[in-house]
PDB file of C-alpha atoms in Angstrom:
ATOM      1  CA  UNK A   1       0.000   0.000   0.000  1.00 60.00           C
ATOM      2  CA  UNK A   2       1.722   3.349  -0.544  1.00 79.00           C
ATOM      3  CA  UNK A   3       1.925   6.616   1.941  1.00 80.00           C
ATOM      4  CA  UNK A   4      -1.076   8.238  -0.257  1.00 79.00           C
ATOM      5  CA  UNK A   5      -3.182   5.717   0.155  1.00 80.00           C
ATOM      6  CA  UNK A   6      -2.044   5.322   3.526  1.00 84.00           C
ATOM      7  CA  UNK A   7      -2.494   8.868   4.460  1.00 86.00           C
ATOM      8  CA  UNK A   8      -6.476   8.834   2.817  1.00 86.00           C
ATOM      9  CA  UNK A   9      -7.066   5.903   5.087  1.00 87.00           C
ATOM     10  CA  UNK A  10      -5.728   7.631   8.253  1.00 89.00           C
ATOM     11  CA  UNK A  11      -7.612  10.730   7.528  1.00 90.00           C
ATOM     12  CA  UNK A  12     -10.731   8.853   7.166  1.00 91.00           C
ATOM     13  CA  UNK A  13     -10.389   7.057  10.352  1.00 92.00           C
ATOM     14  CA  UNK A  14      -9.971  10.785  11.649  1.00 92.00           C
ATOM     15  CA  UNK A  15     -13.196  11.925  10.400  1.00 93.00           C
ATOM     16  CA  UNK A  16     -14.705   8.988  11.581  1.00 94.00           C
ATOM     17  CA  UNK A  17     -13.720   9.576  15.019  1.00 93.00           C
ATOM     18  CA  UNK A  18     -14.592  13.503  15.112  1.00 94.00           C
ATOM     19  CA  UNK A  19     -17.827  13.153  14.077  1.00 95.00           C
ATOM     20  CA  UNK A  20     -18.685  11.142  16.889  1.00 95.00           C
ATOM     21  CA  UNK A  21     -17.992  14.448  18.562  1.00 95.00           C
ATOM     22  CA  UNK A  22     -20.376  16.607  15.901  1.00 94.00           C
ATOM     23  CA  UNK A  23     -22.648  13.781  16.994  1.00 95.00           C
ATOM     24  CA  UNK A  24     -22.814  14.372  20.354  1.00 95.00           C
ATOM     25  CA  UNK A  25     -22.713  18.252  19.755  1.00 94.00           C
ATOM     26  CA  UNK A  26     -25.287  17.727  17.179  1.00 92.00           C
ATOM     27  CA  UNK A  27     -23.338  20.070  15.202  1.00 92.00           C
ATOM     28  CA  UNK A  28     -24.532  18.908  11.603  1.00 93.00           C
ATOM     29  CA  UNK A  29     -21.201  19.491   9.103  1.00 92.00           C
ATOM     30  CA  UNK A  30     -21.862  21.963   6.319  1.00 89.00           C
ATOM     31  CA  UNK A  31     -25.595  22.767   7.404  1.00 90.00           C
ATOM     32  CA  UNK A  32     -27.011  26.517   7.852  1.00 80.00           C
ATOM     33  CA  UNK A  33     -26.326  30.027   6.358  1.00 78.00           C
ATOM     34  CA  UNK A  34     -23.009  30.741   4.373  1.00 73.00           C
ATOM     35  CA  UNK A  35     -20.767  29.542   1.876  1.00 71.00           C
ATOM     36  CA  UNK A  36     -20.686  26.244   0.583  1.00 69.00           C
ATOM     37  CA  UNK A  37     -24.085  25.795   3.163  1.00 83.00           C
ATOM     38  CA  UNK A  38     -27.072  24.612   2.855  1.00 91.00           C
ATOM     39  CA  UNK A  39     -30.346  22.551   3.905  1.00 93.00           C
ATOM     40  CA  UNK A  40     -29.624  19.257   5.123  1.00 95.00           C
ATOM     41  CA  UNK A  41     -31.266  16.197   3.869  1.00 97.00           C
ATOM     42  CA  UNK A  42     -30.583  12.735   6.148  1.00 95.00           C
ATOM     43  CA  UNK A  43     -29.951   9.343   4.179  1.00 95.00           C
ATOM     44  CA  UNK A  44     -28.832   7.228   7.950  1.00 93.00           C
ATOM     45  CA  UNK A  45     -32.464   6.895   9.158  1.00 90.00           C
ATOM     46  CA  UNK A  46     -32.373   3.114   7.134  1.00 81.00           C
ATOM     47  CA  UNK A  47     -28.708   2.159   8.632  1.00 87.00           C
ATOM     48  CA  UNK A  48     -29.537   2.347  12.128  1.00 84.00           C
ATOM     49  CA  UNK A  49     -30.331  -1.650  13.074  1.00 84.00           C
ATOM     50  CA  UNK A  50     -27.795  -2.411  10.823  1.00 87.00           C
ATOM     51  CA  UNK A  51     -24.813  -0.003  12.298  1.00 89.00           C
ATOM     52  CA  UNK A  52     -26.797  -1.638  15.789  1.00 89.00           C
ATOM     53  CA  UNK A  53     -26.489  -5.347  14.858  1.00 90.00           C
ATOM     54  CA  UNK A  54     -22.665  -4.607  13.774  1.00 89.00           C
ATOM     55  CA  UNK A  55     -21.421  -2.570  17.226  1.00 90.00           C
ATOM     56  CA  UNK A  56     -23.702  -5.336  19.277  1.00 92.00           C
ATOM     57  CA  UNK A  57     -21.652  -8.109  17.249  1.00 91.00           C
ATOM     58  CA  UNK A  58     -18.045  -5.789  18.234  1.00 90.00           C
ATOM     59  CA  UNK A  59     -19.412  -6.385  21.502  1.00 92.00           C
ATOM     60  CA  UNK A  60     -19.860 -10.174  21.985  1.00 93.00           C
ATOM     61  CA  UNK A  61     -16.959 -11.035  20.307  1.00 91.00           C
ATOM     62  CA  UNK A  62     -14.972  -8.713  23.213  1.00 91.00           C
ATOM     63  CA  UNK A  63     -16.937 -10.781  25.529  1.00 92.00           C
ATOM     64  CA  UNK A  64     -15.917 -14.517  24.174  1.00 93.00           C
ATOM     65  CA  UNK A  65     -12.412 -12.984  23.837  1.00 91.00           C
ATOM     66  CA  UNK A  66     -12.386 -12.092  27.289  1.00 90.00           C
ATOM     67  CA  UNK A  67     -13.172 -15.351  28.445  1.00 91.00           C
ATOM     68  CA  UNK A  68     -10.817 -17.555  25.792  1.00 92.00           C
ATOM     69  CA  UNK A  69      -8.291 -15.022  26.553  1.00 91.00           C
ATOM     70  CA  UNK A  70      -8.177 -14.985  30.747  1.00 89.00           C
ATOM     71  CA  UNK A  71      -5.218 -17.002  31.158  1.00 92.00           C
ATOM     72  CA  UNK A  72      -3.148 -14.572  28.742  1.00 92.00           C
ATOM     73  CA  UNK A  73      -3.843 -10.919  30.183  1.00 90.00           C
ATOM     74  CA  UNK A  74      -1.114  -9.409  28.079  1.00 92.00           C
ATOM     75  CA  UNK A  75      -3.123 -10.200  24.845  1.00 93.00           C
ATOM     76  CA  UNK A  76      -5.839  -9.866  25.789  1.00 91.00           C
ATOM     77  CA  UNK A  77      -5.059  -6.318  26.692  1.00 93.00           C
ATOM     78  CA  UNK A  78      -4.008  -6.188  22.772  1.00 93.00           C
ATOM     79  CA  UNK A  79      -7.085  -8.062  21.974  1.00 93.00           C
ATOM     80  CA  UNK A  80      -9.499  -5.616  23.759  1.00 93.00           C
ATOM     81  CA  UNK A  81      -7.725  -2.575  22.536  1.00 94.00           C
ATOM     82  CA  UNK A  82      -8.619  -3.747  19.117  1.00 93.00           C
ATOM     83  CA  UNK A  83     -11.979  -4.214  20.187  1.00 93.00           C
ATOM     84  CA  UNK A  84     -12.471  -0.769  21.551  1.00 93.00           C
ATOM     85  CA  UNK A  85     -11.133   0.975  18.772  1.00 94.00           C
ATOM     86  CA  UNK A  86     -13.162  -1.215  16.027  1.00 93.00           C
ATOM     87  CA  UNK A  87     -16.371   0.033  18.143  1.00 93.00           C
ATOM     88  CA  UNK A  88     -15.569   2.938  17.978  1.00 94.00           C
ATOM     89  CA  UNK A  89     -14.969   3.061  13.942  1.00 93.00           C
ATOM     90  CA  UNK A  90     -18.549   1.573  13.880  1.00 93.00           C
ATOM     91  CA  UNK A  91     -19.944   4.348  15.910  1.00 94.00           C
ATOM     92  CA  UNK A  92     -18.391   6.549  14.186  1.00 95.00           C
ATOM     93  CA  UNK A  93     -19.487   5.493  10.769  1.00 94.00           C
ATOM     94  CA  UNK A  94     -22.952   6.194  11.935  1.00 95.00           C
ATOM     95  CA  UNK A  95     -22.155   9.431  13.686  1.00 95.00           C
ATOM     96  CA  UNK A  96     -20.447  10.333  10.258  1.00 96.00           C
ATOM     97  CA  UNK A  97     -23.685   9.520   8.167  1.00 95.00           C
ATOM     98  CA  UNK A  98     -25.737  11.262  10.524  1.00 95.00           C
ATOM     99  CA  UNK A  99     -23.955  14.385  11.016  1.00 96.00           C
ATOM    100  CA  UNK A 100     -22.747  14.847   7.094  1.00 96.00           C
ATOM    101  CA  UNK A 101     -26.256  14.679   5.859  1.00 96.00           C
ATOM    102  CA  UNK A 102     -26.931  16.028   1.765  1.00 97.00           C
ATOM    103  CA  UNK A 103     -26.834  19.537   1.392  1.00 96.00           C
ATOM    104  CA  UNK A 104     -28.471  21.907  -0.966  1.00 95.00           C
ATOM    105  CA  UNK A 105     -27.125  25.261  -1.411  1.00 91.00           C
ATOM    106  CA  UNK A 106     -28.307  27.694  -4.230  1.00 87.00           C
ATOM    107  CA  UNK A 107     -26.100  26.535  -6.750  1.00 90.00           C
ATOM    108  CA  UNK A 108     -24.570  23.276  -5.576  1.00 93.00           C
ATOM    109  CA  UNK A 109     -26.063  20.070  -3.971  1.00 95.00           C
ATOM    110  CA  UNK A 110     -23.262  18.347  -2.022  1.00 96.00           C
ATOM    111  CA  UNK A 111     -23.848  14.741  -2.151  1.00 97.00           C
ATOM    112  CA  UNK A 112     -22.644  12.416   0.502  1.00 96.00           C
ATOM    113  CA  UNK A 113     -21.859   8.997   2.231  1.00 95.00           C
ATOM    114  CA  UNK A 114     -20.433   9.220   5.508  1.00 93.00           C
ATOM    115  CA  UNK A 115     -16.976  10.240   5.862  1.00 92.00           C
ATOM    116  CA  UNK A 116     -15.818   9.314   2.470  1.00 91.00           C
ATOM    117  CA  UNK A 117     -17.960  10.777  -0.098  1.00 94.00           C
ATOM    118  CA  UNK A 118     -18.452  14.895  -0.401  1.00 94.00           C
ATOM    119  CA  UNK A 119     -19.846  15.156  -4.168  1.00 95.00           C
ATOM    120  CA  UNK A 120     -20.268  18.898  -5.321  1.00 95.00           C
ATOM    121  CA  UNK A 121     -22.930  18.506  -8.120  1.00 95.00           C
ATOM    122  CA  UNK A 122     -23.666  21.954  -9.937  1.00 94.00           C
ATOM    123  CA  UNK A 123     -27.075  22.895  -9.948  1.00 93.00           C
ATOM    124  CA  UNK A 124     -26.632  23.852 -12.934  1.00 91.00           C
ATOM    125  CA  UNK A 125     -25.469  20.517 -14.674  1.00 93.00           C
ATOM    126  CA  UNK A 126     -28.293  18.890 -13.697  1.00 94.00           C
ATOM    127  CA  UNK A 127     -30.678  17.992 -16.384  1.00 92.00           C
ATOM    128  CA  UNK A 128     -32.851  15.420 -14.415  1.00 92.00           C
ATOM    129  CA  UNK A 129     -33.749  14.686 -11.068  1.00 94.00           C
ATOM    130  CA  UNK A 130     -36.615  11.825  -9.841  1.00 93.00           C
ATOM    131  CA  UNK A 131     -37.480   9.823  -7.156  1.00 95.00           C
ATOM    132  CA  UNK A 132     -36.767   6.581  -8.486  1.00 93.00           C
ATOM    133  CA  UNK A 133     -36.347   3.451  -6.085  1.00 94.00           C
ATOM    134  CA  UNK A 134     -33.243   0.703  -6.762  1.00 93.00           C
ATOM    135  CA  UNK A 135     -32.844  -2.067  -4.948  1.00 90.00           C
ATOM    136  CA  UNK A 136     -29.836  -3.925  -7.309  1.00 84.00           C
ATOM    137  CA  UNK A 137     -27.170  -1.802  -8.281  1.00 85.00           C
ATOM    138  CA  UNK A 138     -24.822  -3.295 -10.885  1.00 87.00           C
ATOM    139  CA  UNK A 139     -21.260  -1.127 -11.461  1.00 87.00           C
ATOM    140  CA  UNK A 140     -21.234   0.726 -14.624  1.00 88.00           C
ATOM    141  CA  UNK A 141     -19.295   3.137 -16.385  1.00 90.00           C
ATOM    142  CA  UNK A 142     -20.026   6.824 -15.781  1.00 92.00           C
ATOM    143  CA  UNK A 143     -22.730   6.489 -12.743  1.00 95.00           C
ATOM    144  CA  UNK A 144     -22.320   6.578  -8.822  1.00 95.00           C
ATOM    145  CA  UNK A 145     -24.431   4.141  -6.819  1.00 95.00           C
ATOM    146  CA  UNK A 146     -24.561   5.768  -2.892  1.00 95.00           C
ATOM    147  CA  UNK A 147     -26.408   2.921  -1.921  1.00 93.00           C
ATOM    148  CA  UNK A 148     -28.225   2.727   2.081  1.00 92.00           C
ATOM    149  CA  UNK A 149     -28.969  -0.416   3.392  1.00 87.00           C
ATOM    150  CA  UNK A 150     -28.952  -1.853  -0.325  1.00 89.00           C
ATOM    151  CA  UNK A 151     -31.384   0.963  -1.624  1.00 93.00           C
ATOM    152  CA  UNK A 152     -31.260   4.267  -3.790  1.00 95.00           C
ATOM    153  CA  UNK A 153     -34.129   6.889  -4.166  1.00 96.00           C
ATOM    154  CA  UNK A 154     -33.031   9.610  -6.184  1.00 96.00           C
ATOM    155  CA  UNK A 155     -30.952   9.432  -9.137  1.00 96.00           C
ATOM    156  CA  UNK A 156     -29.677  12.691 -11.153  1.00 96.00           C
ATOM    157  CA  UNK A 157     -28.377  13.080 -14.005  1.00 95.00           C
ATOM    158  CA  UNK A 158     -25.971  15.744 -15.639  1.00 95.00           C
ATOM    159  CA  UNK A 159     -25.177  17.439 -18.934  1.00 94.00           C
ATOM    160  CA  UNK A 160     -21.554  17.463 -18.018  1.00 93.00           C
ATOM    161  CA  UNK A 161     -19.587  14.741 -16.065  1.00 95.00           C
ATOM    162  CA  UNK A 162     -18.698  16.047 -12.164  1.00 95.00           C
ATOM    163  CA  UNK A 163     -15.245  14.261 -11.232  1.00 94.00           C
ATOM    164  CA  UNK A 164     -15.693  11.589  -8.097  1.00 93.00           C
ATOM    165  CA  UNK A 165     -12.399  10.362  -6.441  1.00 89.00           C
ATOM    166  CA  UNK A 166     -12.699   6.927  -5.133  1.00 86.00           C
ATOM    167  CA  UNK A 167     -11.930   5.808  -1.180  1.00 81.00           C
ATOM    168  CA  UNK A 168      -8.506   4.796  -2.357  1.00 77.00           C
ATOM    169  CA  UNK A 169      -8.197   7.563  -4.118  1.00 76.00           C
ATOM    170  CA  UNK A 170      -9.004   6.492  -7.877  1.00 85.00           C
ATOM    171  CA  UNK A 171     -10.905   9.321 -10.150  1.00 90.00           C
ATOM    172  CA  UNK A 172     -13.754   8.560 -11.963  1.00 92.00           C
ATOM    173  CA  UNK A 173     -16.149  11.192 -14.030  1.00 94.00           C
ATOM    174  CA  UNK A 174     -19.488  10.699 -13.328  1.00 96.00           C
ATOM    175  CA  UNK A 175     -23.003  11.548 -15.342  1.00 96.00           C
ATOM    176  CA  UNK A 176     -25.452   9.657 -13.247  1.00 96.00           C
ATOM    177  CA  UNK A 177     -25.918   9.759  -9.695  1.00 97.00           C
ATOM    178  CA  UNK A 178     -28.150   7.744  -7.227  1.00 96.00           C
ATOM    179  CA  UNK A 179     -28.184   8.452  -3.547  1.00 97.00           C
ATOM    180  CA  UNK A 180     -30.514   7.701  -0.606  1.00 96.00           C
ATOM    181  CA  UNK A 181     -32.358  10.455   0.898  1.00 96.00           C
ATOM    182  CA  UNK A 182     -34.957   9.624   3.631  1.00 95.00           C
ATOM    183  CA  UNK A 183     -36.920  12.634   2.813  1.00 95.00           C
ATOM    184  CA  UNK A 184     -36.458  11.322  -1.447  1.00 95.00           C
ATOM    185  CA  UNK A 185     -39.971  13.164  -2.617  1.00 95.00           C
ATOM    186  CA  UNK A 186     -38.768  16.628   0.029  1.00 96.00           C
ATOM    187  CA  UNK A 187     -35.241  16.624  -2.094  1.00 96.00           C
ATOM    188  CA  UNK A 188     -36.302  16.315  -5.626  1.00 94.00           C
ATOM    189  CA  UNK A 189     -39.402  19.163  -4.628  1.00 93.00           C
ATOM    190  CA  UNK A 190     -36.378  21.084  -2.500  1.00 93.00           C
ATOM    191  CA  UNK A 191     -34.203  21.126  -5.912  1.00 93.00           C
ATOM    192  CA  UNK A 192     -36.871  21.989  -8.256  1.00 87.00           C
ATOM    193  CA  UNK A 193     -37.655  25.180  -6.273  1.00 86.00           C
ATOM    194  CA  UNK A 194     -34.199  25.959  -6.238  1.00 83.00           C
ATOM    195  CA  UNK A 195     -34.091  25.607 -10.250  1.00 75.00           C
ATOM    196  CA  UNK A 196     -37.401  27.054 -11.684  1.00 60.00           C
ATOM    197  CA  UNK A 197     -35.737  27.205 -14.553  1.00 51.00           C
ATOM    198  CA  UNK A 198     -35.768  23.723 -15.451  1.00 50.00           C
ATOM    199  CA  UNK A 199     -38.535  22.485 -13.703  1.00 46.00           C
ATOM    200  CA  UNK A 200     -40.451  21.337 -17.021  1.00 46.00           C
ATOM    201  CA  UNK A 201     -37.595  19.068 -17.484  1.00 48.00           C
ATOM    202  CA  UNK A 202     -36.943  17.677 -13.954  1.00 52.00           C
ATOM    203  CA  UNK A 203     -39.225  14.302 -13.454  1.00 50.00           C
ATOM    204  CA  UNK A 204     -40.155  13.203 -10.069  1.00 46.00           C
ATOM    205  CA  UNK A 205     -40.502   9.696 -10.392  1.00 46.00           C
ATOM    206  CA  UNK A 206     -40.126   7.484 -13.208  1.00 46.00           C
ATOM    207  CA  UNK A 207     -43.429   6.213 -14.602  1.00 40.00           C
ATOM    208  CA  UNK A 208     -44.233   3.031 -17.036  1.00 38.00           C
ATOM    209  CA  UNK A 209     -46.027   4.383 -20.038  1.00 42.00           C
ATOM    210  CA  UNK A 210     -49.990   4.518 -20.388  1.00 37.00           C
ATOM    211  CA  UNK A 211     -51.830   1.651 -22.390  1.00 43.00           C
ATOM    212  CA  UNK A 212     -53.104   2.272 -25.649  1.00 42.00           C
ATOM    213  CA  UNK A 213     -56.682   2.758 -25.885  1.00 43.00           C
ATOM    214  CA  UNK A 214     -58.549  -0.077 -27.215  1.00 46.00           C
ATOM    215  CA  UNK A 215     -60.094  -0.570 -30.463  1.00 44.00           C
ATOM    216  CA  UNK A 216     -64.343   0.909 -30.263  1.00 44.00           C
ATOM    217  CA  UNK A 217     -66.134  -1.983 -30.772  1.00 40.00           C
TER     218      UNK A 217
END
């Protein structure tokens, strides 16, 4: 691994960790008046028994641990340190989706996913926005799956590519976007008020097309 990749890694673990502090401060990152601020939108509300299950799992296996382990209390002071600190990481995955919610400014909607995803989509690349639910989400070229608890529900899409730089670092130029907003239908209403100007061609939802009429008999 080299010292870039190395250095992304330890500043996500950072993140992680301080916005288990924003989360107890409920101080929401990027939210309210001023530059590069905006109106939040959550995505963690579907997460939460699954970031639950995960920290309650951290937690039983420091139990077992403990109890294979209490005839060796030097590792298992390694052991439990380990433990801690993976707990921690969980809780502060959650605490990162929570407090680095979507934001809508008036000219750029900053898309996110936890601590390692801050997309900056122009307002004014956008071309269509709907509510649109996705349950399977195969990798293609040119689109951005921010999938929650396996689902997206709004999926834009841009007349010029926005550039997205992978955990590790990797940069790829995207044209279609889908995220998961718990408010979905409160977002796509939220954006077309913010762009009157192409509200005829933003779509809410995607809808199959109407049956022909049948032959008068």
């Amino acid at each position: 691994m080299t010292a870039r990749r190395v250095r992304r890694l330890v500043a996500h673990e950072g993140r992680l960790l301080a916005s288990i502090v924003r989360w107890v401060a409920r101080r929401p990152h990027g939210v309210g008046p001023g530059p590069g601020r905006g109106r939040a939108f959550g995505y963690a509300r579907g997460q939460g028994a699954m970031m639950f299950g995960f920290g309650f799992v951290c937690v039983l296996e420091s139990a077992c641990m403990a109890v294979l382990l209490r005839n060796h209390p030097a590792v298992h002071r390694v052991v439990l340190a380990l433990d801690v600190y993976t707990l921690l990481l969980v809780v502060g995955l959650h605490a990162a989706s929570v407090t680095r919610p979507h934001v809508l400014g008036d000219t750029v909607l900053r898309v996110r996913r936890a601590a390692h995803v801050d997309l900056r989509v122009p307002l004014s690349a956008i071309t269509s926005v709907r509510r649109e639910l996705v349950t399977t989400h195969e990798r293609t070229e040119g689109r951005l799956d921010l999938a929650v608890a396996a689902q997206t529900t709004v999926t834009l899409e841009l007349a010029t590519p926005v550039r997205h730089f992978t955990f590790l670092g990797r940069r790829q130029n995207v044209r279609v976007i889908r995220f998961h907003a718990d408010e979905s239908d409160e977002l796509v209403r939220a954006i077309r008020d913010v762009m009157p100007a192409l509200t005829p061609t933003l779509t809410r939802e995607r809808t199959a097309p109407s049956p022909s009429p049948g032959r008068p008999g």
